[in-house]
Amino acid sequence: MSESDGQTTPQDTREVIMEATFRALSKHGYKDLRVRDIGEEMDMSRQVIHYHFDGKYDLISSFLEYIIDQYEGSVEVDDETDPRAELDVRIDRCLFGPEFDDFSHWDRMKVYHELYAYAQNDDEHRALFNEHYDRLRESIATVIEDGIEQGAFRDVDAELMGQLITDVIHAARGRRIALGHEDAPDEAKRAINDFILDSLYPPQ
């Protein structure tokens, strides 16, 4: 609601629809999901969905962008944060997620990874996931490059290191969700610390 006039804004409406989509996906899965199921998860009329989106596919594409934005926009560091500390923040956010009022990080990741699995047969959704992967990898590589320039890290292939860390994160999340290995994120964090990040420091 807008604080000034008590009216629902387009952004409010979008968030209501996105959160309803999340709840419906959690219950029904992507394959069996119907727009009707999403409508049943919100107080607004189902017609508002049809007003804003051209069917289920358009809605799911927007939902995918929404859930990606929640993660990409949730990392905040200041100019005084050193490169290693910033890497820790970014990696922790990917592995353990931001805080949400409703449903956990892993509830959301379950939906994310279901859509991720279907993306192999969907060019548009595959492109969205590719862009997200590239931004995540590049954000990590940029921090490594900054550390090299500052003399905090030794000279390494920052792009390749960023790719390795990103792949470990994705593998750990997939193992946690698909196989139920609840310790996978913690194990991945320890491995990243011991075998990747510690190797960035110049020899003493």
PDB file of C-alpha atoms in Angstrom, residues 17-34 37-38 41 56 59-64 66-67 103 107-108 110-112 114-115 118 125:
ATOM      1  CA  ILE A  17       1.314 -11.807  -7.729  1.00  0.00           C
ATOM      2  CA  MET A  18       4.968 -12.881  -7.518  1.00  0.00           C
ATOM      3  CA  GLU A  19       4.609 -14.161  -3.952  1.00  0.00           C
ATOM      4  CA  ALA A  20       1.378 -15.950  -4.869  1.00  0.00           C
ATOM      5  CA  THR A  21       3.243 -17.536  -7.788  1.00  0.00           C
ATOM      6  CA  PHE A  22       5.923 -18.729  -5.413  1.00  0.00           C
ATOM      7  CA  ARG A  23       3.385 -20.324  -3.083  1.00  0.00           C
ATOM      8  CA  ALA A  24       1.570 -21.989  -5.984  1.00  0.00           C
ATOM      9  CA  LEU A  25       4.815 -23.314  -7.484  1.00  0.00           C
ATOM     10  CA  SER A  26       5.807 -24.692  -4.092  1.00  0.00           C
ATOM     11  CA  LYS A  27       2.533 -26.617  -3.870  1.00  0.00           C
ATOM     12  CA  HIS A  28       1.969 -27.722  -7.465  1.00  0.00           C
ATOM     13  CA  GLY A  29       5.347 -27.617  -9.222  1.00  0.00           C
ATOM     14  CA  TYR A  30       6.005 -25.992 -12.574  1.00  0.00           C
ATOM     15  CA  LYS A  31       4.628 -28.752 -14.805  1.00  0.00           C
ATOM     16  CA  ASP A  32       1.187 -28.873 -13.174  1.00  0.00           C
ATOM     17  CA  LEU A  33       0.895 -25.174 -12.351  1.00  0.00           C
ATOM     18  CA  ARG A  34      -2.194 -23.318 -13.592  1.00  0.00           C
ATOM     19  CA  ASP A  37      -3.663 -22.047  -8.752  1.00  0.00           C
ATOM     20  CA  ILE A  38      -1.853 -18.719  -8.485  1.00  0.00           C
ATOM     21  CA  GLU A  41      -3.020 -17.951  -3.411  1.00  0.00           C
ATOM     22  CA  LYS A  56       1.325 -18.546 -17.586  1.00  0.00           C
ATOM     23  CA  LEU A  59       4.098 -14.759 -15.633  1.00  0.00           C
ATOM     24  CA  ILE A  60       6.717 -17.435 -14.921  1.00  0.00           C
ATOM     25  CA  SER A  61       9.340 -15.483 -16.882  1.00  0.00           C
ATOM     26  CA  SER A  62       8.616 -12.407 -14.757  1.00  0.00           C
ATOM     27  CA  PHE A  63       8.666 -14.531 -11.603  1.00  0.00           C
ATOM     28  CA  LEU A  64      12.085 -15.892 -12.532  1.00  0.00           C
ATOM     29  CA  TYR A  66      11.818 -11.437  -9.590  1.00  0.00           C
ATOM     30  CA  ILE A  67      13.449 -14.237  -7.604  1.00  0.00           C
ATOM     31  CA  PHE A 103       9.297 -19.168   3.641  1.00  0.00           C
ATOM     32  CA  ASP A 107      11.977 -22.996   0.049  1.00  0.00           C
ATOM     33  CA  ARG A 108      12.810 -20.384  -2.570  1.00  0.00           C
ATOM     34  CA  LYS A 110      13.681 -25.358  -4.396  1.00  0.00           C
ATOM     35  CA  VAL A 111      11.442 -23.392  -6.755  1.00  0.00           C
ATOM     36  CA  TYR A 112      14.463 -21.740  -8.405  1.00  0.00           C
ATOM     37  CA  GLU A 114      12.958 -26.629 -10.468  1.00  0.00           C
ATOM     38  CA  LEU A 115      12.740 -23.826 -13.036  1.00  0.00           C
ATOM     39  CA  TYR A 118      13.269 -27.033 -17.056  1.00  0.00           C
ATOM     40  CA  HIS A 125      14.463 -19.069 -19.474  1.00  0.00           C
TER      41      HIS A 125
END
